[in-house]
Amino acid sequence: MADNFRMLFIWLFLLLSYLRNSTSLDSLLPGQSIRDGETLVSEEETFEVGFFSPGTSTGRYLGIWYRNVSPLIVVWVANRETPLQNKSGVLKLDERGVLVILNGTNSTIWWSYNTSSKVIKNPIAQLLDSGNIVVRNEHDINEDNFLWQSFDYPCDKLLPGMKIGWNLVTGLDRTISSWKKEDDPAKGEYSLKLDPKGFPQLFGYKGNAIRFRVGSWNGQALVGYPIRPLTEYVHELVFNEKEVYYEYKTLDRSIFFIVTLNSSGIGNVLLWTNQTRGIQVFSLWSDLCENYAMCGANSICSMDGNSQTCDCIKGYVPKFPEQWNVSKWYNGCVPRTTPDCRNSNTDGFLRYTDLKLPDTSSSWFNTTINLEECKKYCLKNCSCKAYANLDIRNGGSGCLLWFDDLIDMRKFSIGGQDIYFRIQASSVLDHVPVNGHGKNKRMIGITVGANILGLTACVCIIMILKKLGVARIIYRNHFKRKLRKEGIDLSTFDFPIIARATENFATSNKLGEGGFGPVYKGRLKDGQEFAVKRLSKKSGQGLEEFENEVVLIAKLQHRNLVKLIGCCIEGNERMLIYEYMPNKSLDCFIFDETRRHLVDWHIRFNIICGIARGVLYLHQDSRLRIIHRDLKTSNILLDANMDPKISDFGLARTFCGDQVGANTNKVAGTYGYMPPEYATRGHFSMKSDVFSYGVIVLEIVSGKRNREFSDPTHSLNLLGHAWRLWTEERALELLDGVLRERFIASEVIRCIQVGLLCVQQTPEDRPDMSPVVLMLNGEKLLPNPKVPGFYTEGDVHLNQSKLKNPFSSNQISITMLEAR
Ligand SMILES: *[C@@H]1O[C@H](CO)[C@@H](O)[C@H](O)[C@H]1NC(C)=O
Ligand SMILES: *[C@@H]1O[C@H](CO)[C@@H](O)[C@H](O)[C@H]1NC(C)=O
Ligand SMILES: *[C@@H]1O[C@H](CO)[C@@H](O)[C@H](O)[C@H]1NC(C)=O
Ligand SMILES: *[C@@H]1O[C@H](CO)[C@@H](O)[C@H](O)[C@H]1NC(C)=O
Ligand SMILES: *[C@@H]1O[C@H](CO)[C@@H](O)[C@H](O)[C@H]1NC(C)=O
Ligand SMILES: *[C@@H]1O[C@H](CO)[C@@H](O)[C@H](O)[C@H]1NC(C)=O
Ligand SMILES: *[C@@H]1O[C@H](CO)[C@@H](O)[C@H](O)[C@H]1NC(C)=O
Ligand SMILES: *[C@@H]1O[C@H](CO)[C@@H](O)[C@H](O)[C@H]1NC(C)=O
Ligand SMILES: *[C@@H]1O[C@H](CO)[C@@H](O)[C@H](O)[C@H]1NC(C)=O
C-alpha cells in the first residue's frame, strides 16, 4: 500500500516536473531547445521568450515580451526578416554556444552569431530580468564576457539598461530600427542612431535622411528633451575612448518605462506600473519644430499655439525674404553683413535662453574650461559662431563651440539652455546691447522686442535730472549705484513723469485695485505703455527697506511673472512700474459671458501650465523662497499671446515679513482662494499657494468662481462640486459649457485631478509645485485625490463623511490611454 502511494507520488512528481519543463524553462543548455508554444522565462518572471505572431500576421517569430502585461508588448524579435511559416519552429542552443532557430525541416533560419573570438566553456542561454537574452559561459556572469546578448542587436524598443550607440573597440553600432508595419517586425525605414561626430548626438532617421534630432547631452538631459519624463528614472550619455552610448535606468522596479520607435517613425514612451493594467503612451513628437532643420540655418523655431514660426538670430536676416514672408523657412538666415575678420575681436555675444542647442556634428568641445574662457576661445577664431556650456549642472562647466551655420534650434517654454551667439559689432542696431569686452558680465536674455521703454525712461530721467536739485541727484546716484552693485537693470522714474503719464492718476486710467494699492495705466510721450502700482502709504516702511525689497523683486525674473521695469521713490510715494499687459487679467476672460468664448481649451491649458511654472519659480527656482499669498484669477495677467503672468508677487513678503511658514494675526488674501489652515488659524506656507493654485485651476476648467458657485441640489462650493463629480466618475461635466465642442479629455481630467490634489484639506496632502508641473505635463504619475478642504465662508468644515471615497486603495490612479 505504502509502496503504491510512494510510486504514485514519484509519478506525480515526475509528471509535474515534466509539465513544468515542457512549458517554461529558465535557461537552455547545449542541445536543449524550446518548441513553438513553450517559453523561456526570466528569473523574476518579468519577461519571457517564445514564438508569437504579431497582429494579423500568420508568420511565427521568436520574440521577448513582458510576461504579465496585456496587450502583448514585444520588446525584441530574433528572426524579424525570416518568419517561420507554421508552428514547427524550434529555438535551440547548439554545441558551439550559438542560438539557432530551426524550421520544420531542421534548416537554420536564424542564428545569433557564427564565430566568436571568446573562449567558450559550458555555454548556457538565459533570459535575464532586464529583457536581455544572453549566451554566456556557465560560471561567468560578467557582462563584458557575454558570448552574445540580444541587447547588442536592438529592434524597435529601448529598454532600461540597454545601450544605444557605439562600442569603439569592436565597431559595434547599436541602433533602434522601427518595424516595417504594425504586424511586420522586419526592419522598417525609420531608425534612431547615435552619431559620434563632433559632440555626440542622437538622431532619428528616415532612410539616410535625418528626420529629427534628439540631440547632445548636457549633463542633465538630451537637449531635444530637456524635461525629465519621470523623476523615478536616470539617464546619461557615456563618452570615453572605448564607448559612446546613451542609456537610462528606472530607479523603481515597479515602474516600467520603455522607448519605442513605431512604424510611422514616431518615438513614443510607454509607461505603466506593476499595479496598473493600462499603459500610458507619451509621444516624443510634440509639434512641427521637431522636424530637423525646419527653420533652416541660423534661425530659431518656436511654437505659438498650434502654429510654428521661425525667427532669425539677431544680426541675421532671411536669406530669401520673399520666401520667408510666405512661411517658407527652410533656406534660413544669413549674416546681415559679411563677417569682417580684421575687426572680429570687437564682436560681442548675445545670450539666448531656453533653447535647444544647435546641431553639434562639427562642434569643438572641451570639458574642463569654463564659460569665460570658452568665450575667449570663440572670440579668438573669426569663424566661431556661438558658444555654450557643455554641462549645465552645478552652474555650468565645459565649453562647446560652433563654427558653421547653426542648425535646428528651437525655443522651449520650459527647460532648454543658454547659448551665446556672436554678433558682429557692425551688424547690430544701436539699441541692442552688445557685450563687447566682457565687462558687463550679467546679460539678460534678449527676448523679442528690446526694452525700449527702459531706454526712453533713462533719457527722460537724464533730462529731468538736469532740472532737479542736487540732493535728488545724489540720492538717485546712491540708489543707482546700489542697483548696479546688485547687477540689476532697473529704471528709476521721477514722480512728475509718472504723474503726467497717468494724467495725474486719473480714475479713467485706473486698471484695478490690488492688495497693496491701486494700479494705473501710464503712457509715456512716445506712446510706450506701462502699469504703475501706487503702494498704499500705510506700510510705514523705511526707505532703505523699500529699496531692498525693490532690488529683491527686480531679481525675480521669469516668463510667467510680470516684469518690473522700474520704480519711483519720492517723499512718501512708493511706486512700482511694470510692463503693461493689454489683455488685462484672467478673470476678465473666464468669468465673462462673451469673452469666455475667446479662451479655448488649448489656451486655458497653456495658462494653467504657465501659472504653475511661475509659482514654481517663486517657490523654488528663484534664489529666494517667495510665498505669494494672494494668488487669484485677478492677479494673473495675460500678455498679447495670452500667456499668463503672475502679478503682485514679492509684495506679501515686503509688507508682511519674510518667514517661510508662519502664523499671522491678520489674514490677508482673498476668500475663496484661501486654504482652511490659513483662513482659520492664520497659518501659511508654500502649500497655501498650492491650494490657491488648485482653486484657480478648477475655476479655469469650469469657468465658475469658487466663491460664487453654488450647486442647487447639494449646496456645495466649486471644490465640493468638482470632488463630487470626480467620485462619480463624471469629472468631464465640470468643464465650462463653451468648451464642450473642442477639448482634450485626457488633459482636462489631468487638470481636474491636479486641481483636486492641490486643494486637499491638509497641507501635507498637497503636492509641491515641482511635481505639479511634471504632472501637468503628463510626466509624473498622479496620486488619487482625497476629499478636498471644503472651506467656505462661515462653514469651515463640511461634513466629510457624507462623501465617502469610492476609490479603494488599489484603484488605478492615473489617467490611462489604451495601448495601441
Ligand atoms: C509545417 O509545415 C510543414 C511543411 O510545410 C509540414 O510538414 C508540417 O507538418 C507543418 N507543421 C505544423 C506543426 O503545422
Ligand atoms: C525550412 O527552411 C528551408 C530553407 O529555408 C526551406 O527550404 C524549407 O522548405 C523550410 N521548411 C519548412 C517546413 O518551412
Ligand atoms: C530534426 O532534428 C531532430 C533532432 O535532431 C530529429 O529528431 C528530426 O527527425 C529532424 N527532422 C527532420 C525533418 O530532419
Ligand atoms: C555566417 O553568417 C553569415 C551572415 O552573417 C551567413 O551568410 C553564413 O552562412 C553564416 N555561416 C554559418 C556557418 O552559419
Ligand atoms: C509592485 O512592485 C513593488 C516593488 O517591486 C512590490 O513591492 C509590489 O508588491 C508590486 N505590486 C504588485 C501588485 O505586483
Ligand atoms: C505612432 O505613434 C504616434 C504617436 O503616438 C501615433 O499617432 C501613430 O498612430 C503611431 N503609428 C502607428 C503605426 O502605430
Ligand atoms: C515681407 O512682408 C513685409 C510686411 O509683411 C513687407 O514689408 C516686406 O516688404 C515683405 N518683403 C518681401 C521681400 O516681400
Ligand atoms: C581643454 O582645455 C584645457 C585648458 O585649455 C587643456 O589643458 C586641455 O588639453 C583641453 N582638452 C582637450 C580635450 O582639448
Ligand atoms: C578656426 O576654427 C576652425 C574650425 O575649428 C579651424 O578650421 C580654423 O583653422 C580656426 N582658425 C583659426 C585662425 O584658428
XYZ file of N, CA, C and O in Angstrom, residues 9 37 132 136 281 348 436 557-558 598 629 632 646 660 698 711 734 764 775 784:
80
model
N 3.269 9.027 -5.858
C 3.881 10.312 -5.539
C 5.020 10.647 -6.503
O 5.086 11.717 -7.083
N 5.179 27.336 -28.665
C 4.216 27.056 -27.596
C 4.889 26.994 -26.242
O 4.254 27.184 -25.216
N 16.936 40.873 -21.560
C 18.097 40.598 -22.404
C 18.309 39.094 -22.455
O 18.432 38.462 -21.411
N 26.228 32.846 -22.325
C 27.450 33.098 -21.567
C 28.051 31.777 -21.122
O 27.388 30.731 -21.173
N 0.837 56.259 -22.965
C 1.702 56.473 -24.121
C 1.992 57.973 -24.243
O 1.069 58.776 -24.265
N 30.606 91.066 -30.254
C 30.009 90.782 -28.952
C 29.225 89.494 -28.999
O 29.163 88.816 -30.026
N 30.685 93.651 -25.565
C 31.914 93.538 -26.328
C 33.134 93.055 -25.586
O 33.846 92.205 -26.071
N 12.884 87.092 -12.079
C 12.590 87.245 -13.496
C 12.210 85.914 -14.073
O 12.966 84.957 -13.998
N 11.041 85.865 -14.621
C 10.547 84.616 -15.185
C 9.485 84.968 -16.204
O 8.788 85.962 -16.070
N -13.437 83.278 -26.057
C -12.132 83.538 -26.687
C -11.036 82.640 -26.129
O -9.986 82.486 -26.727
N 0.892 84.318 -1.499
C -0.151 84.548 -0.509
C -1.436 85.161 -1.045
O -2.417 85.263 -0.325
N -4.794 84.578 -7.246
C -6.204 84.529 -7.643
C -6.277 84.940 -9.104
O -5.307 85.468 -9.661
N 2.069 86.229 -13.553
C 1.614 86.452 -12.189
C 2.017 87.858 -11.761
O 3.134 88.296 -12.022
N 9.288 81.679 6.067
C 8.902 80.679 5.076
C 7.515 80.122 5.374
O 6.686 79.890 4.523
N -9.309 74.828 -11.029
C -10.699 74.373 -11.140
C -11.583 75.490 -11.691
O -12.535 75.230 -12.431
N -24.174 74.899 -5.977
C -24.829 73.813 -6.673
C -26.206 73.667 -6.048
O -26.325 73.400 -4.862
N -17.525 68.893 -15.315
C -17.120 70.150 -14.695
C -16.731 71.189 -15.758
O -16.771 72.388 -15.525
N -0.062 68.732 4.031
C 0.854 67.631 3.705
C 0.349 66.831 2.508
O 1.132 66.220 1.794
N 3.298 66.720 -13.316
C 2.021 66.036 -13.506
C 1.247 66.649 -14.659
O 0.639 65.956 -15.457
N -4.143 59.564 -6.247
C -5.567 59.806 -6.161
C -5.852 60.919 -5.171
O -5.351 60.889 -4.060
